[in-house]
GROMACS .gro file of C-alpha atoms in nm:
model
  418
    1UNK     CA    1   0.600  -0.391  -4.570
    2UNK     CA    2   0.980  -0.453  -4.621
    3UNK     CA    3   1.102  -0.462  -4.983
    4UNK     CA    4   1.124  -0.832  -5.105
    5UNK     CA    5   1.072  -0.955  -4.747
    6UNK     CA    6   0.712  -1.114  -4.663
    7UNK     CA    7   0.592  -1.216  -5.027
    8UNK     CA    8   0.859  -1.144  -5.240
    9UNK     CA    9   1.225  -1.336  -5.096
   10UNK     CA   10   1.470  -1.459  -5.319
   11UNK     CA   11   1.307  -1.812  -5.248
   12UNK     CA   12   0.985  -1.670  -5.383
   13UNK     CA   13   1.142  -1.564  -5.689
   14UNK     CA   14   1.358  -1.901  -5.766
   15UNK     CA   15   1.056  -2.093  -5.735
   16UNK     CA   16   0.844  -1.869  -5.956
   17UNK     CA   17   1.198  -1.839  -6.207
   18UNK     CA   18   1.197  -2.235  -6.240
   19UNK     CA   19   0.810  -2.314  -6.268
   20UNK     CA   20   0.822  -2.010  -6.532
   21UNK     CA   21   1.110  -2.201  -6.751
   22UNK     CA   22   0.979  -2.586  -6.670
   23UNK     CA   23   0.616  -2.457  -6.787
   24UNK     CA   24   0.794  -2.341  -7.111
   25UNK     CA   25   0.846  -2.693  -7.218
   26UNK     CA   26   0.747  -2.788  -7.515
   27UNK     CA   27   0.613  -3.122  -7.363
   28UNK     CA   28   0.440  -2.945  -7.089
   29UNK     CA   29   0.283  -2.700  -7.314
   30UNK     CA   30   0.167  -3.008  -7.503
   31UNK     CA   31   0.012  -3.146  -7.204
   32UNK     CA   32  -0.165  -2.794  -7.170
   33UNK     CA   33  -0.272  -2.798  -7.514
   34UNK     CA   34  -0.388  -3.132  -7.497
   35UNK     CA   35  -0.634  -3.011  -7.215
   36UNK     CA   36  -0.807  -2.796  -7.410
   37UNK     CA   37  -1.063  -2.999  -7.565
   38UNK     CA   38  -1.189  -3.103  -7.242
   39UNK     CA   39  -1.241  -2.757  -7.156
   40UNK     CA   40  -1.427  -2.681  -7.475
   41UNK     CA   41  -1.673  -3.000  -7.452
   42UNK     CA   42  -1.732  -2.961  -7.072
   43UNK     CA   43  -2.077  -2.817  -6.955
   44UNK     CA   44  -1.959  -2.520  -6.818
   45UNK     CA   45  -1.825  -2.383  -7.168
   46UNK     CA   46  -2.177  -2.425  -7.290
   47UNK     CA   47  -2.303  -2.005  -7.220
   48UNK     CA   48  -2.076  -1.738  -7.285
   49UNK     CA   49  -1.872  -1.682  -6.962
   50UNK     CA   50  -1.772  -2.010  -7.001
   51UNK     CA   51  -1.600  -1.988  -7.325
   52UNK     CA   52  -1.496  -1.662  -7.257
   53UNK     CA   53  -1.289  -1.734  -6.995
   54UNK     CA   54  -1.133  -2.087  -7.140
   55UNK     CA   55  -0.782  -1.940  -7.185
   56UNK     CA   56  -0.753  -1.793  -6.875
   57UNK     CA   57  -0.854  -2.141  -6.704
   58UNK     CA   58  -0.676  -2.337  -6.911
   59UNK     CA   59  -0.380  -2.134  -6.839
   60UNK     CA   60  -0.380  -2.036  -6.493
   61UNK     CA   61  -0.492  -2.444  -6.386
   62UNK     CA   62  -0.191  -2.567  -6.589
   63UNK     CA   63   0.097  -2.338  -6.417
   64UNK     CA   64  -0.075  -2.420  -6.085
   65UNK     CA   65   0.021  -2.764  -6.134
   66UNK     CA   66   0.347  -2.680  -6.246
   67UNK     CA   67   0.390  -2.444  -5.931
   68UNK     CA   68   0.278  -2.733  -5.739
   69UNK     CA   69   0.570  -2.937  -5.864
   70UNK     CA   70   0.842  -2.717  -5.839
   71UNK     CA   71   0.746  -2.573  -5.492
   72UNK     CA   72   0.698  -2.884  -5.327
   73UNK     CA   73   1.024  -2.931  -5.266
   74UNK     CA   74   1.167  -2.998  -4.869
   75UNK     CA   75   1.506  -2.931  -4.985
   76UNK     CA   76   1.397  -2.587  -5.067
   77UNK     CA   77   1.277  -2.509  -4.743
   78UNK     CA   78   1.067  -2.209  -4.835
   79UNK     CA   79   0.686  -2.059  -4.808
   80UNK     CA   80   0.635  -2.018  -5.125
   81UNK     CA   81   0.344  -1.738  -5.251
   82UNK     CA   82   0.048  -1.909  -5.471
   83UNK     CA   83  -0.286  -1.890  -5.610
   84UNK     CA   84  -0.284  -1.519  -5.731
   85UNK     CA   85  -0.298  -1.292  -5.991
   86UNK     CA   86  -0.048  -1.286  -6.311
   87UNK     CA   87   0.245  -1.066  -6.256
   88UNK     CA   88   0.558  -0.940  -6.396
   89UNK     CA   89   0.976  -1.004  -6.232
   90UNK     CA   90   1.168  -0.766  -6.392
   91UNK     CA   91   0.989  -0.825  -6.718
   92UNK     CA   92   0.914  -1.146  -6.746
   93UNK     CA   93   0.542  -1.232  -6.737
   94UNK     CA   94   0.437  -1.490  -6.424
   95UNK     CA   95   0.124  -1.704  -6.551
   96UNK     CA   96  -0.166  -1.649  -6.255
   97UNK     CA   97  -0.255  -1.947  -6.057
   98UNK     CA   98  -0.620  -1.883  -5.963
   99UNK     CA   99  -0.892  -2.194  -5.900
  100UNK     CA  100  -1.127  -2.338  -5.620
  101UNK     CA  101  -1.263  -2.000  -5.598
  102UNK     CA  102  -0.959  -1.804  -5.478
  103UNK     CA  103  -0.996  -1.556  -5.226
  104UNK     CA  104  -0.841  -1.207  -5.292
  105UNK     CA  105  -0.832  -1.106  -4.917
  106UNK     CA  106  -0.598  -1.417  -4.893
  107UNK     CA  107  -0.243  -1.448  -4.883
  108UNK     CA  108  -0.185  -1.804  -4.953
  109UNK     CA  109   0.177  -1.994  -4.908
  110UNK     CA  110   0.302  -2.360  -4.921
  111UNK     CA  111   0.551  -2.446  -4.734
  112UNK     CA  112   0.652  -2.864  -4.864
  113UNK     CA  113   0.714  -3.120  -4.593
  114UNK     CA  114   0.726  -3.470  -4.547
  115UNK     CA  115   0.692  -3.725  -4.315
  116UNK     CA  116   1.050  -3.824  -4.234
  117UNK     CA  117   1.173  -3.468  -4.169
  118UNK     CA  118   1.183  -3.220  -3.858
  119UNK     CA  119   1.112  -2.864  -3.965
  120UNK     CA  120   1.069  -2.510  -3.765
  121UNK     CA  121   0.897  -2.283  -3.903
  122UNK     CA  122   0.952  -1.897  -3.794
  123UNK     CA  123   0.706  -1.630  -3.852
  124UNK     CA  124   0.720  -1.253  -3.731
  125UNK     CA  125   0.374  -1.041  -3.688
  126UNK     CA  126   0.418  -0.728  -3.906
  127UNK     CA  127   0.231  -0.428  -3.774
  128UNK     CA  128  -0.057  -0.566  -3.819
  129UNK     CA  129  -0.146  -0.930  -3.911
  130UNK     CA  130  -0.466  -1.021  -4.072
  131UNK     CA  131  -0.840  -1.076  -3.940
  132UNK     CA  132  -0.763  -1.485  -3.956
  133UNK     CA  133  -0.391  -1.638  -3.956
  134UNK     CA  134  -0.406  -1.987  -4.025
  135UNK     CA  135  -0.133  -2.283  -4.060
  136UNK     CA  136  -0.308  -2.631  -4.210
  137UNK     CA  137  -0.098  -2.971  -4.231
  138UNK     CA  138  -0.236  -3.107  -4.542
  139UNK     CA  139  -0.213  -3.452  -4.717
  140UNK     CA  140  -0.193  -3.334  -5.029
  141UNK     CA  141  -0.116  -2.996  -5.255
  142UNK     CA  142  -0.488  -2.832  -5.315
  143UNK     CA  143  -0.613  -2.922  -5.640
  144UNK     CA  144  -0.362  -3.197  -5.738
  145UNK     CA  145  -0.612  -3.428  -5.823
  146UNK     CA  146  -0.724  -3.560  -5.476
  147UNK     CA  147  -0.902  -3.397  -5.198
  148UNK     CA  148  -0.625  -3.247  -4.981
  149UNK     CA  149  -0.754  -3.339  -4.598
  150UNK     CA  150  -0.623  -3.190  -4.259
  151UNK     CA  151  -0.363  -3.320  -4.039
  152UNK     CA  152  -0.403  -3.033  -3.755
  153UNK     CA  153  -0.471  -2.671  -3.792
  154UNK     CA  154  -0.253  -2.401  -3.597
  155UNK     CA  155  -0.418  -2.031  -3.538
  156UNK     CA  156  -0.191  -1.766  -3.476
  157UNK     CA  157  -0.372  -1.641  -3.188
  158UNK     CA  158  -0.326  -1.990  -3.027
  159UNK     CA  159   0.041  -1.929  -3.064
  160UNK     CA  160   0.325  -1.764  -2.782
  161UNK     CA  161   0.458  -1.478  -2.925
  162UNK     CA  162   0.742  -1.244  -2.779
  163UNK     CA  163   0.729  -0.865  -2.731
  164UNK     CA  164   0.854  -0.832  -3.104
  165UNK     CA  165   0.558  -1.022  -3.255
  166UNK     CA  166   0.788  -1.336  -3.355
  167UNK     CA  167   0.683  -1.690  -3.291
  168UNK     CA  168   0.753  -2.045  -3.381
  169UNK     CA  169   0.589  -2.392  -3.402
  170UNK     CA  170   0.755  -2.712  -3.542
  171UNK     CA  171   0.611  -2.962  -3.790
  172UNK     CA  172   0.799  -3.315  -3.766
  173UNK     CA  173   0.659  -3.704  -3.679
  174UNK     CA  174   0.709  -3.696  -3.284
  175UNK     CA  175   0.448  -3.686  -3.078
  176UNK     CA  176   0.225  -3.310  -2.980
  177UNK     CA  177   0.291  -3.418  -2.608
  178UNK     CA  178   0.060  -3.135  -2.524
  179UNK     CA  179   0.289  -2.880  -2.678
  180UNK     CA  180   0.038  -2.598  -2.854
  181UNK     CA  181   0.311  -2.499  -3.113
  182UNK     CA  182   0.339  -2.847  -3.328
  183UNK     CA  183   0.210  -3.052  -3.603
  184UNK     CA  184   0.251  -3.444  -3.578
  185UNK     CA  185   0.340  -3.576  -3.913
  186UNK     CA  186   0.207  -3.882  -3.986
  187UNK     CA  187   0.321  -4.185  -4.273
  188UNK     CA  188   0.204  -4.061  -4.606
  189UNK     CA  189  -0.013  -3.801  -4.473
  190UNK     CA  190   0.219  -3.504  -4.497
  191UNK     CA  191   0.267  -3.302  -4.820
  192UNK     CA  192   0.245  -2.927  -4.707
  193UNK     CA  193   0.182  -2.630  -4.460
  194UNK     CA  194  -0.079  -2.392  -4.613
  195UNK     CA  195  -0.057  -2.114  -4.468
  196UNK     CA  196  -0.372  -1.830  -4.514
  197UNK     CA  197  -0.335  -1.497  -4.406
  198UNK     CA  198  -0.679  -1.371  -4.446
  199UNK     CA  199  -0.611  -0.933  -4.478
  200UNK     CA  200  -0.973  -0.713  -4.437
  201UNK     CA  201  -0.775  -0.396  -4.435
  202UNK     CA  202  -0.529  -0.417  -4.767
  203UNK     CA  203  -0.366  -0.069  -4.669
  204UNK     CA  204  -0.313  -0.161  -4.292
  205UNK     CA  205  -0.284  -0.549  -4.230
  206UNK     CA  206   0.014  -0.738  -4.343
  207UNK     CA  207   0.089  -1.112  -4.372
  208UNK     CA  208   0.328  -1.266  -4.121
  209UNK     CA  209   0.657  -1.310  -4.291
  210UNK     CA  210   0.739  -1.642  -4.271
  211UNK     CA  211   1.113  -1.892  -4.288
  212UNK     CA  212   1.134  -2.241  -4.279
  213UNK     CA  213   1.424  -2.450  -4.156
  214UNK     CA  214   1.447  -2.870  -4.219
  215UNK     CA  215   1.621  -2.970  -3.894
  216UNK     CA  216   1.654  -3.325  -3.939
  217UNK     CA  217   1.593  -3.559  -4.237
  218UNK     CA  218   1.748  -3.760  -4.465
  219UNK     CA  219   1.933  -3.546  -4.767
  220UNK     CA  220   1.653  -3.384  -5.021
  221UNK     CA  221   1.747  -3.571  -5.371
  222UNK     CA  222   1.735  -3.332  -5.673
  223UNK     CA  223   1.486  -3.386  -5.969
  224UNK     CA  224   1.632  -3.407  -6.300
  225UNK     CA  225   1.476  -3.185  -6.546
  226UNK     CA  226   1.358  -3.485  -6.710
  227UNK     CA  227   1.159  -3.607  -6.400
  228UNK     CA  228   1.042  -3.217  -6.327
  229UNK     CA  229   0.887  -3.258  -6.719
  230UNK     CA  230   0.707  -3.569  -6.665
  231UNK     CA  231   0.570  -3.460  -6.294
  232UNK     CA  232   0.460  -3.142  -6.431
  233UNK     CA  233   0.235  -3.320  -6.718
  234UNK     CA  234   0.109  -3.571  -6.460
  235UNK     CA  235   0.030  -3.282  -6.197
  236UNK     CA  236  -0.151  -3.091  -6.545
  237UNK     CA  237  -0.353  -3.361  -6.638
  238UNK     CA  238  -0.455  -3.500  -6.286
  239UNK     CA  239  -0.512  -3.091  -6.147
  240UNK     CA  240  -0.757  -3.001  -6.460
  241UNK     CA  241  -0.906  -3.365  -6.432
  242UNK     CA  242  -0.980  -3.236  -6.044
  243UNK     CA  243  -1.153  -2.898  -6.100
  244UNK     CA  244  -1.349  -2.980  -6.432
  245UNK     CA  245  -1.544  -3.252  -6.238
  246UNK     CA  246  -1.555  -3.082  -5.917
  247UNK     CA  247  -1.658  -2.739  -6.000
  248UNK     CA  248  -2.052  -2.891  -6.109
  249UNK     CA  249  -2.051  -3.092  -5.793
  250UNK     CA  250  -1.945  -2.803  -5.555
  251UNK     CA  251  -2.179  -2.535  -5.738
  252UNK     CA  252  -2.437  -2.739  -5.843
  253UNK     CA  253  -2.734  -2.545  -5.638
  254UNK     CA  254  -3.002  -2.322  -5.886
  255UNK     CA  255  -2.855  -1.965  -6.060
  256UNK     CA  256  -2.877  -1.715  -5.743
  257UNK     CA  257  -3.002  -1.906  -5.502
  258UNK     CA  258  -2.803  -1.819  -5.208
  259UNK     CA  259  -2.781  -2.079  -4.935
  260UNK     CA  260  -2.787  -2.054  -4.569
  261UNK     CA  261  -2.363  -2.050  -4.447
  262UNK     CA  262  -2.261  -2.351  -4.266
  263UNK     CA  263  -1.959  -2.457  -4.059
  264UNK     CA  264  -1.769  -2.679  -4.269
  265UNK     CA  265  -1.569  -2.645  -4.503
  266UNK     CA  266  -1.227  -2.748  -4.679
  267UNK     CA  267  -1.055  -2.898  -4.393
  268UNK     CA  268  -1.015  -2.541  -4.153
  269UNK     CA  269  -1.140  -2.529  -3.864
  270UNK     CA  270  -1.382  -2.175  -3.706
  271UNK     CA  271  -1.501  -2.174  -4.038
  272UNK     CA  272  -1.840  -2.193  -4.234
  273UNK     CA  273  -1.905  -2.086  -4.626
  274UNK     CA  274  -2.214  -2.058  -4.831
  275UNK     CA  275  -2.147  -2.152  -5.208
  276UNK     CA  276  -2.396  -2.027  -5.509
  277UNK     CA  277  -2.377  -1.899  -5.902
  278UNK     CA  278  -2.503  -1.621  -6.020
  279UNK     CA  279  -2.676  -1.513  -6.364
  280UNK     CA  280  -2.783  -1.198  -6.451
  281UNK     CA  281  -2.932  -1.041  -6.773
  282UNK     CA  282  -2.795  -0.628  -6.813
  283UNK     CA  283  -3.108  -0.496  -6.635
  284UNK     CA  284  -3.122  -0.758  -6.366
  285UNK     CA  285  -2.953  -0.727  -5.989
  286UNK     CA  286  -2.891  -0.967  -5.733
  287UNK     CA  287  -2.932  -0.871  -5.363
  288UNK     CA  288  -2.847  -1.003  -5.087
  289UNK     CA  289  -2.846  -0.923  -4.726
  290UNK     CA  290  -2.511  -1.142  -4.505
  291UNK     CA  291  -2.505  -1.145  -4.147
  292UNK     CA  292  -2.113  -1.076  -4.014
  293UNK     CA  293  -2.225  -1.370  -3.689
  294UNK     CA  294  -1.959  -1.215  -3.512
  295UNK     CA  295  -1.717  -1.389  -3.718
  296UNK     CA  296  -1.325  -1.227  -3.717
  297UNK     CA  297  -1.380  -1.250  -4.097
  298UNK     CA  298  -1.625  -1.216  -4.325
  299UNK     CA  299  -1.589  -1.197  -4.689
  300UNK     CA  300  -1.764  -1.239  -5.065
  301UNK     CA  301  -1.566  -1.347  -5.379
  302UNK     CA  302  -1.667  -1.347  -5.745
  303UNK     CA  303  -1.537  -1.581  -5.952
  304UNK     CA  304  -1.579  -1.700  -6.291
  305UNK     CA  305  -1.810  -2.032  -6.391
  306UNK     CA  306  -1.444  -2.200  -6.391
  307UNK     CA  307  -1.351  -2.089  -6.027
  308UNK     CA  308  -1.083  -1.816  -6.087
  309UNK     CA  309  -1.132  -1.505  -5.983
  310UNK     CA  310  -1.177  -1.179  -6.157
  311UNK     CA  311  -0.879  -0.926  -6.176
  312UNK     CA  312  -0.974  -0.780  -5.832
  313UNK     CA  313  -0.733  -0.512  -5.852
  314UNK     CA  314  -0.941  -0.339  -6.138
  315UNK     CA  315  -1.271  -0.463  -5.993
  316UNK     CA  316  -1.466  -0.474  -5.666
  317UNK     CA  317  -1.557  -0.872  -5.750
  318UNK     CA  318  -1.467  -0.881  -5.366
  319UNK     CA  319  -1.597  -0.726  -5.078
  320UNK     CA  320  -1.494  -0.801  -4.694
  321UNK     CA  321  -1.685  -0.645  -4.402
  322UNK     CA  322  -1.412  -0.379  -4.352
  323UNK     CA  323  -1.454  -0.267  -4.716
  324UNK     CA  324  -1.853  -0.266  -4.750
  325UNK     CA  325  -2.034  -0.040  -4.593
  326UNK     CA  326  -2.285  -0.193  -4.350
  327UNK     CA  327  -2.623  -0.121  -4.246
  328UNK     CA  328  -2.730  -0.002  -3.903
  329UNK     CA  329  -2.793  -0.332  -3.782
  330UNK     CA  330  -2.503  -0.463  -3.858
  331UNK     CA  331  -2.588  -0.674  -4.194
  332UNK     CA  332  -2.422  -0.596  -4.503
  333UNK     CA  333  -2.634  -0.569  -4.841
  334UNK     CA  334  -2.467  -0.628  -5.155
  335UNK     CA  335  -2.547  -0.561  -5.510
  336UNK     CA  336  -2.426  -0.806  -5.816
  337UNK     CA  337  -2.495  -0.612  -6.156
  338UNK     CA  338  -2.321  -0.657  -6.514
  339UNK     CA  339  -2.316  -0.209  -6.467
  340UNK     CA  340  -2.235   0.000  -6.195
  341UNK     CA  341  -2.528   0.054  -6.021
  342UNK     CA  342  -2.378   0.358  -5.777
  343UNK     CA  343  -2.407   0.120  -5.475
  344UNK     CA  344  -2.091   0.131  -5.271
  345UNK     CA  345  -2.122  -0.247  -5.242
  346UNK     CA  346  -2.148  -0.343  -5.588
  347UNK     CA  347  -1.988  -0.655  -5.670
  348UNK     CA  348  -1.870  -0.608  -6.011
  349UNK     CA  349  -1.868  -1.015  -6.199
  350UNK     CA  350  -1.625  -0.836  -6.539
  351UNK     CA  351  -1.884  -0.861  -6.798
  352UNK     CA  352  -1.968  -1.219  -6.684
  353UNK     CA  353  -2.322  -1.277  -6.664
  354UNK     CA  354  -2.293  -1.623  -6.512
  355UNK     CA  355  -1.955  -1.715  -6.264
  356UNK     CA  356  -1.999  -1.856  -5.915
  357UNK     CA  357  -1.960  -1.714  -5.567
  358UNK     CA  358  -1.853  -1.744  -5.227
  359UNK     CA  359  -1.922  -1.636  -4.872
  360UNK     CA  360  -1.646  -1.703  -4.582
  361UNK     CA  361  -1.719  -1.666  -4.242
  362UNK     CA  362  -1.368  -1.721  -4.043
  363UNK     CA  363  -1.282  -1.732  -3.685
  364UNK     CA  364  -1.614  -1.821  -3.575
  365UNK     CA  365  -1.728  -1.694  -3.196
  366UNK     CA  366  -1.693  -1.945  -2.916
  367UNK     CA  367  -2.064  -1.980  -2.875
  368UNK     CA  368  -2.122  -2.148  -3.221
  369UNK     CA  369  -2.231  -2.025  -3.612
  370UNK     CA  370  -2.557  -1.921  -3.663
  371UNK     CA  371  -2.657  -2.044  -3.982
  372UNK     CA  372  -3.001  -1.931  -4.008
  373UNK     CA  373  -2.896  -1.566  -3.937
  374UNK     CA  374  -2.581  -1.586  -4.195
  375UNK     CA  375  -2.837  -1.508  -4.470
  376UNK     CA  376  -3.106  -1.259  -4.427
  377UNK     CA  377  -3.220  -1.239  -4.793
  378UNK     CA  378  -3.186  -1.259  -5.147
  379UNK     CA  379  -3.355  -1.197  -5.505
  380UNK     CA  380  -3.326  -1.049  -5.814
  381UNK     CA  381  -3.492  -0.711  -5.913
  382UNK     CA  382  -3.467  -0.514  -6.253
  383UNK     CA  383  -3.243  -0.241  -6.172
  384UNK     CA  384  -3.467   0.039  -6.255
  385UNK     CA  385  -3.663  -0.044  -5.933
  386UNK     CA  386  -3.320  -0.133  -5.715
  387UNK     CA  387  -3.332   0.143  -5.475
  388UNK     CA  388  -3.639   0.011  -5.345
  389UNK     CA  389  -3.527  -0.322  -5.229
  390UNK     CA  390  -3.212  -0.198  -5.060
  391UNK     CA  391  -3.200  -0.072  -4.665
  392UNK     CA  392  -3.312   0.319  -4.683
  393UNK     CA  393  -2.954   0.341  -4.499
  394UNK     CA  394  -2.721   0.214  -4.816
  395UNK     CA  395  -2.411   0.412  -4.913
  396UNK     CA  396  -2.456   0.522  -5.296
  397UNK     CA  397  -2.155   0.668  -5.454
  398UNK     CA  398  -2.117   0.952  -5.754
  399UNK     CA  399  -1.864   0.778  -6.098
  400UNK     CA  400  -1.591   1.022  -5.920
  401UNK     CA  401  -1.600   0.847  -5.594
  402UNK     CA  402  -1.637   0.448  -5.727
  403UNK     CA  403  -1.306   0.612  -5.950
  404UNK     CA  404  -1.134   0.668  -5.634
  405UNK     CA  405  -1.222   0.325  -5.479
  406UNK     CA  406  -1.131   0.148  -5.773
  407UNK     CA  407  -0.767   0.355  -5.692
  408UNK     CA  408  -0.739   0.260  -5.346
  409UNK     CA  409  -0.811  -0.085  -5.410
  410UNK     CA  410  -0.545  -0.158  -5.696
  411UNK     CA  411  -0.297   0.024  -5.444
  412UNK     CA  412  -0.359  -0.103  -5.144
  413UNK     CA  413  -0.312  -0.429  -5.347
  414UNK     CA  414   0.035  -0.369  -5.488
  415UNK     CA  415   0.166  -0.381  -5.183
  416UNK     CA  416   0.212  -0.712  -5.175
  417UNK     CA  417   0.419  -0.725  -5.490
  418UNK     CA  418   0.618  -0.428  -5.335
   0.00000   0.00000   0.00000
């Protein structure tokens, strides 16, 4: 990957630079302070995990909606890099902005629009891109406090590209006309591009570097930082609001009960997800036995009773069907224990022994999702008697070789901070 090219450009870094400093407030950190006490009386923080992993929430929710404000921006003119872990620019610290049950196989970027403007947006295929490239006009920023809903969805395989890998599309009010490579923008339903780069292999595939040019609009008016202040405590309040209420209504099904996958899901299309929670005592398992359904992608993500994710660069709380080791039929069985169990696919929940889950089949086959084969099975067994309910063909691995996954994984990872 080039240095400070895909992921990391210098608008990447004056975004980050500015949320950092405008979430330093002191009236922002008020607002996030004043937050807490919804956190502590909700539900959720009723069992362990869920007071365990207030500060984290709290946190990572807050600078979220502080990202949101600065970034969406159309004078900026930039994909902006969000909803990952916390990191560190040449020493200073770079809150995470995890929710909704963030996928760690994802690259996700925001690119702002409007609906008065004309923008291009130029991407270039790197090696090689991911299992599912996606580019979604939404109404609003995910998580601001409203249900963001598609405009029109762009795959990257429906788009031209030239013996170099590069390609364009343009995002503006006039009319498709047929053309493959546009969005129509229409009156107050245009707020961003998100763009999802969904990466199975992290060593091999790379996300498609991306730049954005306005081409016609009226001239972007700057914020003062008084106005950036008072958006950022509105976006806080109304963001948190959002995700405390919808988090019991979105995993609301019985503790590991895993449901059958179907084919809807937040406004993408040639997709289908199965949502559950999980809670485990320290000699319980959960198994269960996915069906790939000839999807492109097919992936399982951890996440805590809040919705962020676990550090999955020092855990396997993820697993994709390129890193699990499937069966001879093609299924994949997977294993969530509080301890290693010495299963290759262990999905390993942190300590947590509640959180929530998620399956994501993407780029569905032509002929239609199967839901009834997209879950073979599930249960819990005590894990003295787990080898007995897994297929006689599972990969087991020795504490030296999970040692050496655990390495791969946290550098194939850093290479998209490289």
């Amino acid at each position: 990957m080039p240095v400070r090219s895909v992921l990391n450009g210098p608008g990447q870094l004056a975004i980050e630079a500015d949320a950092v400093r405008l979430f330093a407030h002191p009236a922002v950190q008020a607002a996030v302070e004043a937050k807490r006490a919804a956190f502590e009386a909700h539900p959720l923080a009723q069992a362990p995990a869920g007071r365990a992993t207030i500060p984290l929430n709290l946190e990572e929710m807050a600078f979220s909606a502080v990202v949101s404000v600065v970034a969406m921006d159309v004078g900026r003119a930039t994909a902006f890099w969000t909803l990952n872990l916390p990191h560190a620019r040449d020493g200073t610290r770079v809150p995470g902005t995890r929710h909704g049950v963030d996928n760690p196989d994802n690259v996700y970027r925001v690119i702002a629009v409007d609906d008065v403007s004309d923008f291009r947006i130029d991407g270039q295929v790197n090696d090689r891109p991911g299992a599912d490239v996606s580019f979604t006009l939404f109404d609003a920023y995910p998580g601001s406090g409203v249900d963001s809903r598609s405009q029109g969805v762009l795959i990257l395989d429906q788009l031209d590209r030239d013996d170099e890998g590069r390609f364009s599309f343009t995002v503006g009010p006039d009319e498709t006309g047929g053309r493959v490579n546009h969005l129509q923008t229409r009156p107050g339903a245009a707020r961003l591009i998100f763009a999802r780069d969904s990466l199975q292999d992290w060593a091999a595939e790379t996300p498609v570097s991306l730049t954005v040019t306005r081409t016609a609009g009226p001239g972007a008016t700057a914020r003062s930082e008084g106005q950036l202040v008072a958006e950022a405590v509105a976006a806080i309040d109304a963001s948190i609001d959002y995700w405390l209420r919808l988090m019991p209504q979105w995993f609301g099904t019985p503790f590991n009960a895993i449901a059958k996958g179907r084919a809807k899901n937040f406004s993408y299309t040639q997709q289908a997800t199965s949502e559950a929670r999980f809670e485990l005592a320290v000699d319980e398992a959960l198994v269960v036995t996915i069906d790939p359904c000839g999807a492109r992608y097919l992936g399982v993500q951890l996440a805590d009773p809040w919705g962020a994710s676990m550090d999955y660069g020092a855990h396997t709380s993820s697993l994709n069907q390129h890193q699990a080791h499937r069966s001879a039929d093609g299924t994949i069985t997977y294993v969530v224990a509080l301890s290693d169990p010495g299963v290759h696919n262990w999905l390993d929940p942190a300590g947590l022994e509640q959180g929530t889950m998620l399956h994501r089949w993407q780029g569905l086959p032509d002929g239609g999702f199967d839901t009834e084969r997209s879950v073979r099975g599930s249960r819990v067994v005590k894990l003295d008697v787990l080898a007995s309910a897994l297929p006689t063909d599972m990969r087991w691995v020795t504490p030296a070789e999970r040692r050496r996954q655990l390495s791969q994984r946290a550098a194939d990872l850093a290479r998209r901070l490289d």
